Backbone as CSV, one residue per row, in Angstrom:
resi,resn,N_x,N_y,N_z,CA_x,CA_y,CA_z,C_x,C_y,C_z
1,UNK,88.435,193.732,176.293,88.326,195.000,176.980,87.087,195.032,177.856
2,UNK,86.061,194.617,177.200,85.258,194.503,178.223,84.561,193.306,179.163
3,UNK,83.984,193.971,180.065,83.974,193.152,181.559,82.996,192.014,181.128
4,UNK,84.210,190.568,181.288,82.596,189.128,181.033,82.951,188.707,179.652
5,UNK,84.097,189.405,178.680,84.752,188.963,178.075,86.032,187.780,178.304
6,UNK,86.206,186.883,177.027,87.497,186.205,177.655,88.967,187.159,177.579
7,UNK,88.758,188.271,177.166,90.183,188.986,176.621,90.228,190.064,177.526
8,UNK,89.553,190.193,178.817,88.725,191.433,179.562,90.068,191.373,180.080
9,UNK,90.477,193.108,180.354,91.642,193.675,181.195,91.208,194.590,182.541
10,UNK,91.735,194.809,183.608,91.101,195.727,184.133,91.601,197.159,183.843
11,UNK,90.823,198.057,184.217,91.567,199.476,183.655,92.831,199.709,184.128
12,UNK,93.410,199.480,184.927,94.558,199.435,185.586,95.645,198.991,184.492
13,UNK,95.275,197.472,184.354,96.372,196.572,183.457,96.223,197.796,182.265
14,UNK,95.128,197.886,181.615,94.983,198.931,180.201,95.818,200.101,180.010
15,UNK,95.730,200.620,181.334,96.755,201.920,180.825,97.815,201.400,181.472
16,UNK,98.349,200.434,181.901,100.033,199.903,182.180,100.407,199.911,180.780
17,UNK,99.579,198.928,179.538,100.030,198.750,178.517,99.831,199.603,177.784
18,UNK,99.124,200.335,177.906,99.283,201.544,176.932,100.485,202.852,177.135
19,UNK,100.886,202.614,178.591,101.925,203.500,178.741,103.212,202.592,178.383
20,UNK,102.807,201.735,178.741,104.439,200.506,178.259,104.192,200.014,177.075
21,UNK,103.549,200.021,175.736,103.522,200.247,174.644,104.309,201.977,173.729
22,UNK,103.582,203.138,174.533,103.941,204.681,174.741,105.619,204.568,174.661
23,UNK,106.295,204.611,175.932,107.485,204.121,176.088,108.363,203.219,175.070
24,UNK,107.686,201.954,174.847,108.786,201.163,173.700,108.676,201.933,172.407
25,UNK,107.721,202.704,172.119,107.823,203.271,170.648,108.541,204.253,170.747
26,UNK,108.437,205.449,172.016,109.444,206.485,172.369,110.699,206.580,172.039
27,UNK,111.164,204.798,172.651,112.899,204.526,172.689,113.264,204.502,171.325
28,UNK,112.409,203.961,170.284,112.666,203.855,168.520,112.663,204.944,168.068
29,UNK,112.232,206.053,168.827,112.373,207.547,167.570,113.667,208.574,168.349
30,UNK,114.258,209.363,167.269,115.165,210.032,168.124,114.828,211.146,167.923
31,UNK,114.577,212.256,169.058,114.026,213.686,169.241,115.131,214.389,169.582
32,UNK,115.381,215.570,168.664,115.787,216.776,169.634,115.549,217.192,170.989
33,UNK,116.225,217.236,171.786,116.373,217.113,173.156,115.477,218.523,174.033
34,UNK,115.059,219.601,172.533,113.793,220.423,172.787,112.817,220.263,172.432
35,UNK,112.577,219.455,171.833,111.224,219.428,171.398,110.451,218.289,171.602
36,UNK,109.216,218.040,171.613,108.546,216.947,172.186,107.907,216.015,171.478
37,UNK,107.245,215.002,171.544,106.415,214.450,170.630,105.154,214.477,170.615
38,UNK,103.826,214.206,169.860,102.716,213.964,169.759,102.183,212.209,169.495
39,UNK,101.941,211.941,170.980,101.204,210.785,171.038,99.938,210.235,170.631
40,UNK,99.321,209.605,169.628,97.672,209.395,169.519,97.656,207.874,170.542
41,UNK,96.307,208.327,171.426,95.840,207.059,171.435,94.367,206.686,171.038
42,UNK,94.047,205.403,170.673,92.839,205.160,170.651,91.631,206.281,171.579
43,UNK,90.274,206.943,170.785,89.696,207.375,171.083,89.185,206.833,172.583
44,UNK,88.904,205.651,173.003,88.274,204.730,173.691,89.375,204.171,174.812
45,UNK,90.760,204.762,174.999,91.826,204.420,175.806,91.693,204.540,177.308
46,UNK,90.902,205.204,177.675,90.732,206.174,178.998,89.411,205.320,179.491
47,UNK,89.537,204.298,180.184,88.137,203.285,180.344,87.302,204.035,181.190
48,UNK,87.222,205.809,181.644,86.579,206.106,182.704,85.632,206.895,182.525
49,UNK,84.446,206.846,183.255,83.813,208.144,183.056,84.079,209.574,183.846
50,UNK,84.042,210.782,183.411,84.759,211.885,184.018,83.529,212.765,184.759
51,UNK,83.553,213.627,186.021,82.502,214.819,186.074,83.369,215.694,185.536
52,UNK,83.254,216.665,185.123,83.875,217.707,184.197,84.207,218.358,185.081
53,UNK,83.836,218.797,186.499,83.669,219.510,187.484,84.891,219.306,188.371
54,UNK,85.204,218.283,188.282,86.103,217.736,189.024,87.465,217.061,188.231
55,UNK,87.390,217.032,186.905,88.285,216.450,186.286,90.091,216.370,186.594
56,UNK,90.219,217.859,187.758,91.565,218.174,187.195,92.193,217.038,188.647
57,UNK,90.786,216.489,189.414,91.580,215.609,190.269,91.512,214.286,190.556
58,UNK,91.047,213.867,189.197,90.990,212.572,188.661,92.540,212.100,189.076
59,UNK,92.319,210.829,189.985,93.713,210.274,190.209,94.414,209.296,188.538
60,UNK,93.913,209.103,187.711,94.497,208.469,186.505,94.900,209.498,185.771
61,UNK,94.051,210.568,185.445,94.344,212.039,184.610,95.772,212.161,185.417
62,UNK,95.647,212.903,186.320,96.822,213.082,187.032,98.068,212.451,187.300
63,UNK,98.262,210.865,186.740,99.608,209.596,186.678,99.758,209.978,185.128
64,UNK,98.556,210.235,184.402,98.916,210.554,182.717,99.469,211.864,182.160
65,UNK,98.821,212.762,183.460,99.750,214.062,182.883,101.214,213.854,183.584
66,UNK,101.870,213.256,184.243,102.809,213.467,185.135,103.953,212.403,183.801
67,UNK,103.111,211.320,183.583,103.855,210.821,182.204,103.791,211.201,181.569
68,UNK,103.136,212.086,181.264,103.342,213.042,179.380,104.691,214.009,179.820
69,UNK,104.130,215.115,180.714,105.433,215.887,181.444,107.120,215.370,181.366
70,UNK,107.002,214.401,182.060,108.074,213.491,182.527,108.912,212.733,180.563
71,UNK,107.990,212.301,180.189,108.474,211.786,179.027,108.420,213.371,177.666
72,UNK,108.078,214.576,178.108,108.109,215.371,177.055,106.913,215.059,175.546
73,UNK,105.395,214.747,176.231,105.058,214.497,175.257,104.113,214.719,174.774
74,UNK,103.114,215.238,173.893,101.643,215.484,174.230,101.150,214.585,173.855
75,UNK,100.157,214.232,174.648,99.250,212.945,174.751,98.205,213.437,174.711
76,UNK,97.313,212.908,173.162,95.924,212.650,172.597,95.357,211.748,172.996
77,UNK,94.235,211.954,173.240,93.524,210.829,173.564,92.034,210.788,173.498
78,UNK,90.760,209.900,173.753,89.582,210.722,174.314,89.079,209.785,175.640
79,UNK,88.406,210.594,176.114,87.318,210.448,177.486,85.970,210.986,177.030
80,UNK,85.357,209.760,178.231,84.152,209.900,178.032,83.714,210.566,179.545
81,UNK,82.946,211.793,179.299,82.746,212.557,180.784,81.302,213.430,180.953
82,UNK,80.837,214.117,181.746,79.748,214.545,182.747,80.045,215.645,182.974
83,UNK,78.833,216.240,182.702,78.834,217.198,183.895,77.339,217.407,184.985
């Protein structure tokens, strides 16, 4: 995970697999077609730092809420952020 490591990802690749990890576990559970699920991810998932000020136009926040929406799901997670 981190940079200068041999196992280092960039944040990009990180949340591909964490949303395409998200997804394959999705397809294994079967939901009522109203109701949604509750996703955890690792505290430390979100490789970014945030201004608080500006958060709601974070271009990654904004691809993650559009996949939670889209897949019906609430997504836990944490960030590390500023103000």
């Amino acid at each position: 995970k981190f940079a200068g490591s041999p196992n280092h990802i960039s944040d990009e690749k990180q949340m591909e697999r964490l949303v395409q990890l998200t997804k394959q576990g999705l397809q294994k559970v079967t939901r009522p077609s109203i109701s949604s699920a509750i996703v955890l991810w690792p505290e430390t998932a979100l490789p970014i730092y945030v201004d608080e000020n500006i958060i709601q136009h974070q271009k990654l926040l904004l691809s993650l809420d559009s996949f939670a929406r889209k897949e019906n799901i609430m997504l836990v997670t944490g960030i590390d952020s500023y103000k």
